[in-house]
mmCIF file of C-alpha atoms and ligand atoms in Angstrom:
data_model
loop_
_atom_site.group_PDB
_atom_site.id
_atom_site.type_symbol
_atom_site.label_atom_id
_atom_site.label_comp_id
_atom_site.label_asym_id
_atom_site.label_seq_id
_atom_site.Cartn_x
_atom_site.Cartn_y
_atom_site.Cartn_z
ATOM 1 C CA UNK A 172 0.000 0.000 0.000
ATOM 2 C CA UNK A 173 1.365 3.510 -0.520
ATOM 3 C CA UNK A 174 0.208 6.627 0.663
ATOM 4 C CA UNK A 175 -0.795 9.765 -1.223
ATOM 5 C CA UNK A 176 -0.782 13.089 -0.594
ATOM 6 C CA UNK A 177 -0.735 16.407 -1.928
ATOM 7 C CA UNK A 178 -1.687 20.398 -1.807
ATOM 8 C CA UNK A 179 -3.355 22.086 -4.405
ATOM 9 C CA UNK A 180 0.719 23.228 -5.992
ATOM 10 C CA UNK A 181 0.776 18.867 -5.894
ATOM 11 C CA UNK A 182 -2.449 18.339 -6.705
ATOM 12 C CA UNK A 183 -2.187 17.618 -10.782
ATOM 13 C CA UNK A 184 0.770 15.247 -10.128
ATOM 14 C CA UNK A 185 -0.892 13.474 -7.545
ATOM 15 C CA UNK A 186 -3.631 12.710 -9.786
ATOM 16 C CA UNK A 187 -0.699 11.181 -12.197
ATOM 17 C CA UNK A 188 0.639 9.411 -9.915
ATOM 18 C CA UNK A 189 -2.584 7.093 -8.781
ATOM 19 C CA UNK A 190 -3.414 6.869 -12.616
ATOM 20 C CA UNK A 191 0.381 5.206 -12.713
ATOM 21 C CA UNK A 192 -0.226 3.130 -9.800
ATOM 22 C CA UNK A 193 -3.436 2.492 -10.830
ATOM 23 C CA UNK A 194 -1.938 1.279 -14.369
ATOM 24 C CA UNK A 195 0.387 -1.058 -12.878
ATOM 25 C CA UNK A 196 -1.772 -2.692 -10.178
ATOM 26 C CA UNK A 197 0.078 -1.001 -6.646
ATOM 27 C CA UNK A 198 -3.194 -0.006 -4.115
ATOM 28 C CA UNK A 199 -2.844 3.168 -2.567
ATOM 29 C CA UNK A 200 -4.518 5.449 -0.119
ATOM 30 C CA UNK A 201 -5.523 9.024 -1.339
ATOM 31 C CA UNK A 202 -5.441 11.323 1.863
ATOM 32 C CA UNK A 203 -5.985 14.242 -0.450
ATOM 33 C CA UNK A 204 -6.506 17.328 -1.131
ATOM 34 C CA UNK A 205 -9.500 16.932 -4.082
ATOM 35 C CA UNK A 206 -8.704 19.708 -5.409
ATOM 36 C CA UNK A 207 -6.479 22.672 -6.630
ATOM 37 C CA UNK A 208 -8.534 24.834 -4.455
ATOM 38 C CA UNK A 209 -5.838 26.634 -1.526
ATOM 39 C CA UNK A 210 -5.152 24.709 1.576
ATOM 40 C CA UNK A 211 -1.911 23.538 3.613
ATOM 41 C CA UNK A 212 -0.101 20.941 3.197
ATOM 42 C CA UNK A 213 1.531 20.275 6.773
ATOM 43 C CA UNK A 214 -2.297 18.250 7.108
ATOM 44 C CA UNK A 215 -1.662 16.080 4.133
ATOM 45 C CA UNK A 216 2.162 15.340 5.369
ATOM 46 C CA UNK A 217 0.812 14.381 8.246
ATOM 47 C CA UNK A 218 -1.868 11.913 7.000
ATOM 48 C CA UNK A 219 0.138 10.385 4.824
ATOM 49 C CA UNK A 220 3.354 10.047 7.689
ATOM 50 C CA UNK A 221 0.563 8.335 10.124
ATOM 51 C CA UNK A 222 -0.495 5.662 7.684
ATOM 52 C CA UNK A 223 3.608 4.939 7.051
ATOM 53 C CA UNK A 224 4.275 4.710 10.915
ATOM 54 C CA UNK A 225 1.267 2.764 11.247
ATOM 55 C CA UNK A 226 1.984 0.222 9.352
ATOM 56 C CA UNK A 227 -0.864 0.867 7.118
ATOM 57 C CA UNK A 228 1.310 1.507 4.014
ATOM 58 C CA UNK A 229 4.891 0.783 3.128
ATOM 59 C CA UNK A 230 5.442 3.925 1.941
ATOM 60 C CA UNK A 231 4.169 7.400 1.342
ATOM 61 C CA UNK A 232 4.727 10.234 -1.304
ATOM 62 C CA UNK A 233 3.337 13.681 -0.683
ATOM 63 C CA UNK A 234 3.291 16.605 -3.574
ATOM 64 C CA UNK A 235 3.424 20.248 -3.182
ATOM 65 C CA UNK A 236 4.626 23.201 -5.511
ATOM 66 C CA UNK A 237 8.030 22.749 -4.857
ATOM 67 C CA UNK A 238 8.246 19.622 -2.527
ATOM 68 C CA UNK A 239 10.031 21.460 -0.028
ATOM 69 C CA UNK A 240 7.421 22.141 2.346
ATOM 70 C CA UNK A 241 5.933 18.643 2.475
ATOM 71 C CA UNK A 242 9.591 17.397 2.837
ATOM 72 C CA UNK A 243 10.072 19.883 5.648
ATOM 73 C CA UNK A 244 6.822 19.154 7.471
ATOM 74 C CA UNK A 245 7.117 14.944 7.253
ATOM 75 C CA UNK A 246 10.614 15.138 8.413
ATOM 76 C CA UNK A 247 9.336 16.764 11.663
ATOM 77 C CA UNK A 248 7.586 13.332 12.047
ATOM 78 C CA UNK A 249 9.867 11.020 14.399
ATOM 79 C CA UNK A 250 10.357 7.642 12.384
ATOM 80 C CA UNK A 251 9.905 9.623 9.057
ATOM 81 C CA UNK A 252 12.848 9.583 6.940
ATOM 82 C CA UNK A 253 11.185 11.818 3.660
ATOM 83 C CA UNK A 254 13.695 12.680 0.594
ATOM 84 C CA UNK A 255 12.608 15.543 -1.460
ATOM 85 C CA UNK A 256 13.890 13.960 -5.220
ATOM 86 C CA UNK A 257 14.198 15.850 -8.624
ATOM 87 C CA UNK A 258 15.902 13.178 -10.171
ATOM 88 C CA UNK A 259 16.481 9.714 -10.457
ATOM 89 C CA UNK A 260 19.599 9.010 -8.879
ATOM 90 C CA UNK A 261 18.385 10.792 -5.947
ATOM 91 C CA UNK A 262 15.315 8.234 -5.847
ATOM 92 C CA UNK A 263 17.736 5.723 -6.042
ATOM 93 C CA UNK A 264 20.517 6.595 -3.789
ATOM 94 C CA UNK A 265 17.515 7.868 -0.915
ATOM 95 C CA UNK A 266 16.427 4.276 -0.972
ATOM 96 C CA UNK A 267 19.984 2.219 -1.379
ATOM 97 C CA UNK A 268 21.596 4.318 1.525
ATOM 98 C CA UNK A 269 18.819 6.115 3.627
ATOM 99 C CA UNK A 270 15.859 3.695 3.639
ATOM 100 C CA UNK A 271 13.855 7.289 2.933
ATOM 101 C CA UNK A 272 10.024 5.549 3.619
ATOM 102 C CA UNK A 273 8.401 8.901 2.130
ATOM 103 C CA UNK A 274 9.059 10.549 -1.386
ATOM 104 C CA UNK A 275 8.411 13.846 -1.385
ATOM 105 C CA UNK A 276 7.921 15.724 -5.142
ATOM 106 C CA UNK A 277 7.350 19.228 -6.548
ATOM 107 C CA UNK A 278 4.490 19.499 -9.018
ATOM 108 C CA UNK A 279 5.985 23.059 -10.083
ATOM 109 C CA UNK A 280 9.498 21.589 -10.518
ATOM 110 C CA UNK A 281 9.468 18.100 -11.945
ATOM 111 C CA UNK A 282 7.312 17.178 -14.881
ATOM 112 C CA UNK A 283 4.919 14.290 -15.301
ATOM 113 C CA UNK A 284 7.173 12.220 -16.781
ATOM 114 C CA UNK A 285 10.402 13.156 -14.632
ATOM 115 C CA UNK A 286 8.323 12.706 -11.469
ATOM 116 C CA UNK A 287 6.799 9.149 -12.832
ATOM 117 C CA UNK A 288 10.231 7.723 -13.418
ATOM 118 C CA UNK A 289 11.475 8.911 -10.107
ATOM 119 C CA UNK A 290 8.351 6.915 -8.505
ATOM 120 C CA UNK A 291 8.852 3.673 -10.294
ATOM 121 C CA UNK A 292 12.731 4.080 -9.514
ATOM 122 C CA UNK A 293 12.136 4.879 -5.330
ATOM 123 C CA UNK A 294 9.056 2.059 -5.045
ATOM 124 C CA UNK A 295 11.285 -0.709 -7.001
ATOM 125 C CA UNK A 296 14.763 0.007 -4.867
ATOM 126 C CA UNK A 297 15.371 -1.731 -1.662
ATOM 127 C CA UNK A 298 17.915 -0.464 0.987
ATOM 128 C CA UNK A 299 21.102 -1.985 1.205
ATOM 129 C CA UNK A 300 21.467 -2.363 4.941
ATOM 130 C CA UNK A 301 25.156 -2.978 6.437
ATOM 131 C CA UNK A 302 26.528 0.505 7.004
ATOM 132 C CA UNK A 303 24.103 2.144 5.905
ATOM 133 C CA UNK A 304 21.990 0.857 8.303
ATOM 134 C CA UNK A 305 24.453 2.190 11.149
ATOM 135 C CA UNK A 306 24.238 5.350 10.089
ATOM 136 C CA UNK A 307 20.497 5.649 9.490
ATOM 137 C CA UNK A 308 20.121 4.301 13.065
ATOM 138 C CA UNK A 309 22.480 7.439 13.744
ATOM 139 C CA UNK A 310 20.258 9.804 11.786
ATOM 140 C CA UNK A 311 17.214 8.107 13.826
ATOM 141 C CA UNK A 312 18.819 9.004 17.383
ATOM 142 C CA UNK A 313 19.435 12.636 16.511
ATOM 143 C CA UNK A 314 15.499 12.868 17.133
ATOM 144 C CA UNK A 315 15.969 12.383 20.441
ATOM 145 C CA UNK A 316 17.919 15.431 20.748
HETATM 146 C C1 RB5 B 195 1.814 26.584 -2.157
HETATM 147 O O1 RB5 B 195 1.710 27.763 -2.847
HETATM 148 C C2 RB5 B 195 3.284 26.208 -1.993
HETATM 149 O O2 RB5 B 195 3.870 27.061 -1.057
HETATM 150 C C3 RB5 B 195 3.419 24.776 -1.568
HETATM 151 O O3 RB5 B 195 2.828 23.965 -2.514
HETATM 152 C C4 RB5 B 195 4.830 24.247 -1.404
HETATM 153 O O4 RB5 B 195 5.592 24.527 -2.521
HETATM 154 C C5 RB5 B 195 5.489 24.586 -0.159
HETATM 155 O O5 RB5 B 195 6.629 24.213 0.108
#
């Protein structure tokens, strides 16, 4: 299961993404918004976040103009370890070395097609654990102070 969420700046690229997911069979959860009308997207980070922590889906990616805010807002989150990506190396490396469980995008910045690839590419890599995992654990206990 992966979470979705968006502002109205994310809003159109949302709505590509769960027509990609849709076309290649992943379930998702839509926490919004509906629209392009204004709103903020702290609520939507947060939605999607809760579902990741809970268990509920493996992984989240929240939209917004530029990315930055959602990225700023789910990293508040303690267990929430959300790469903003413009690229697909990024996607990659985010997975391979920092087990990132959210993706965060920017409607305004990537296109469509950019921002698809960078999906498939962060849903399809798995972390490679060993050191990395030391040093994730270290990134992990800096919330604690
Ligand atoms: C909304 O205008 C915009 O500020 C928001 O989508 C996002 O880019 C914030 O970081």
């Amino acid at each position: 299961m992966i979470a979705l969420g968006s502002d109205h700046g994310g809003y159109a690229l949302k709505e590509e993404i769960k027509k990609y997911l849709t076309e290649k069979g992943i379930p998702f959860i839509d926490f919004g918004t509906d629209s392009e009308e204004s709103c903020d997207y702290p609520e939507f980070a947060e939605k999607v976040c809760r579902s990741v922590l809970a268990g509920e889906s493996e992984k989240g990616i929240l939209c917004c103009g530029t990315g930055i805010g959602m990225s700023m807002a789910a990293n508040k989150i303690r267990g929430i370890r959300c790469a903003l990506c413009s690229d697909g190396y990024s996607a990659e490396m985010t997975r391979r070395h920092n087990d990132a469980n959210v993706l965060s995008l920017g409607g305004r910045v990537v296109g469509p097609g950019l921002a698809l690839e960078i999906v498939e590419i962060f849903l399809r890599t798995p972390f490679e654990g060993g050191r990395h995992a030391r040093r994730v654990s270290k990134v992990m206990a800096l919330e604690q102070s």
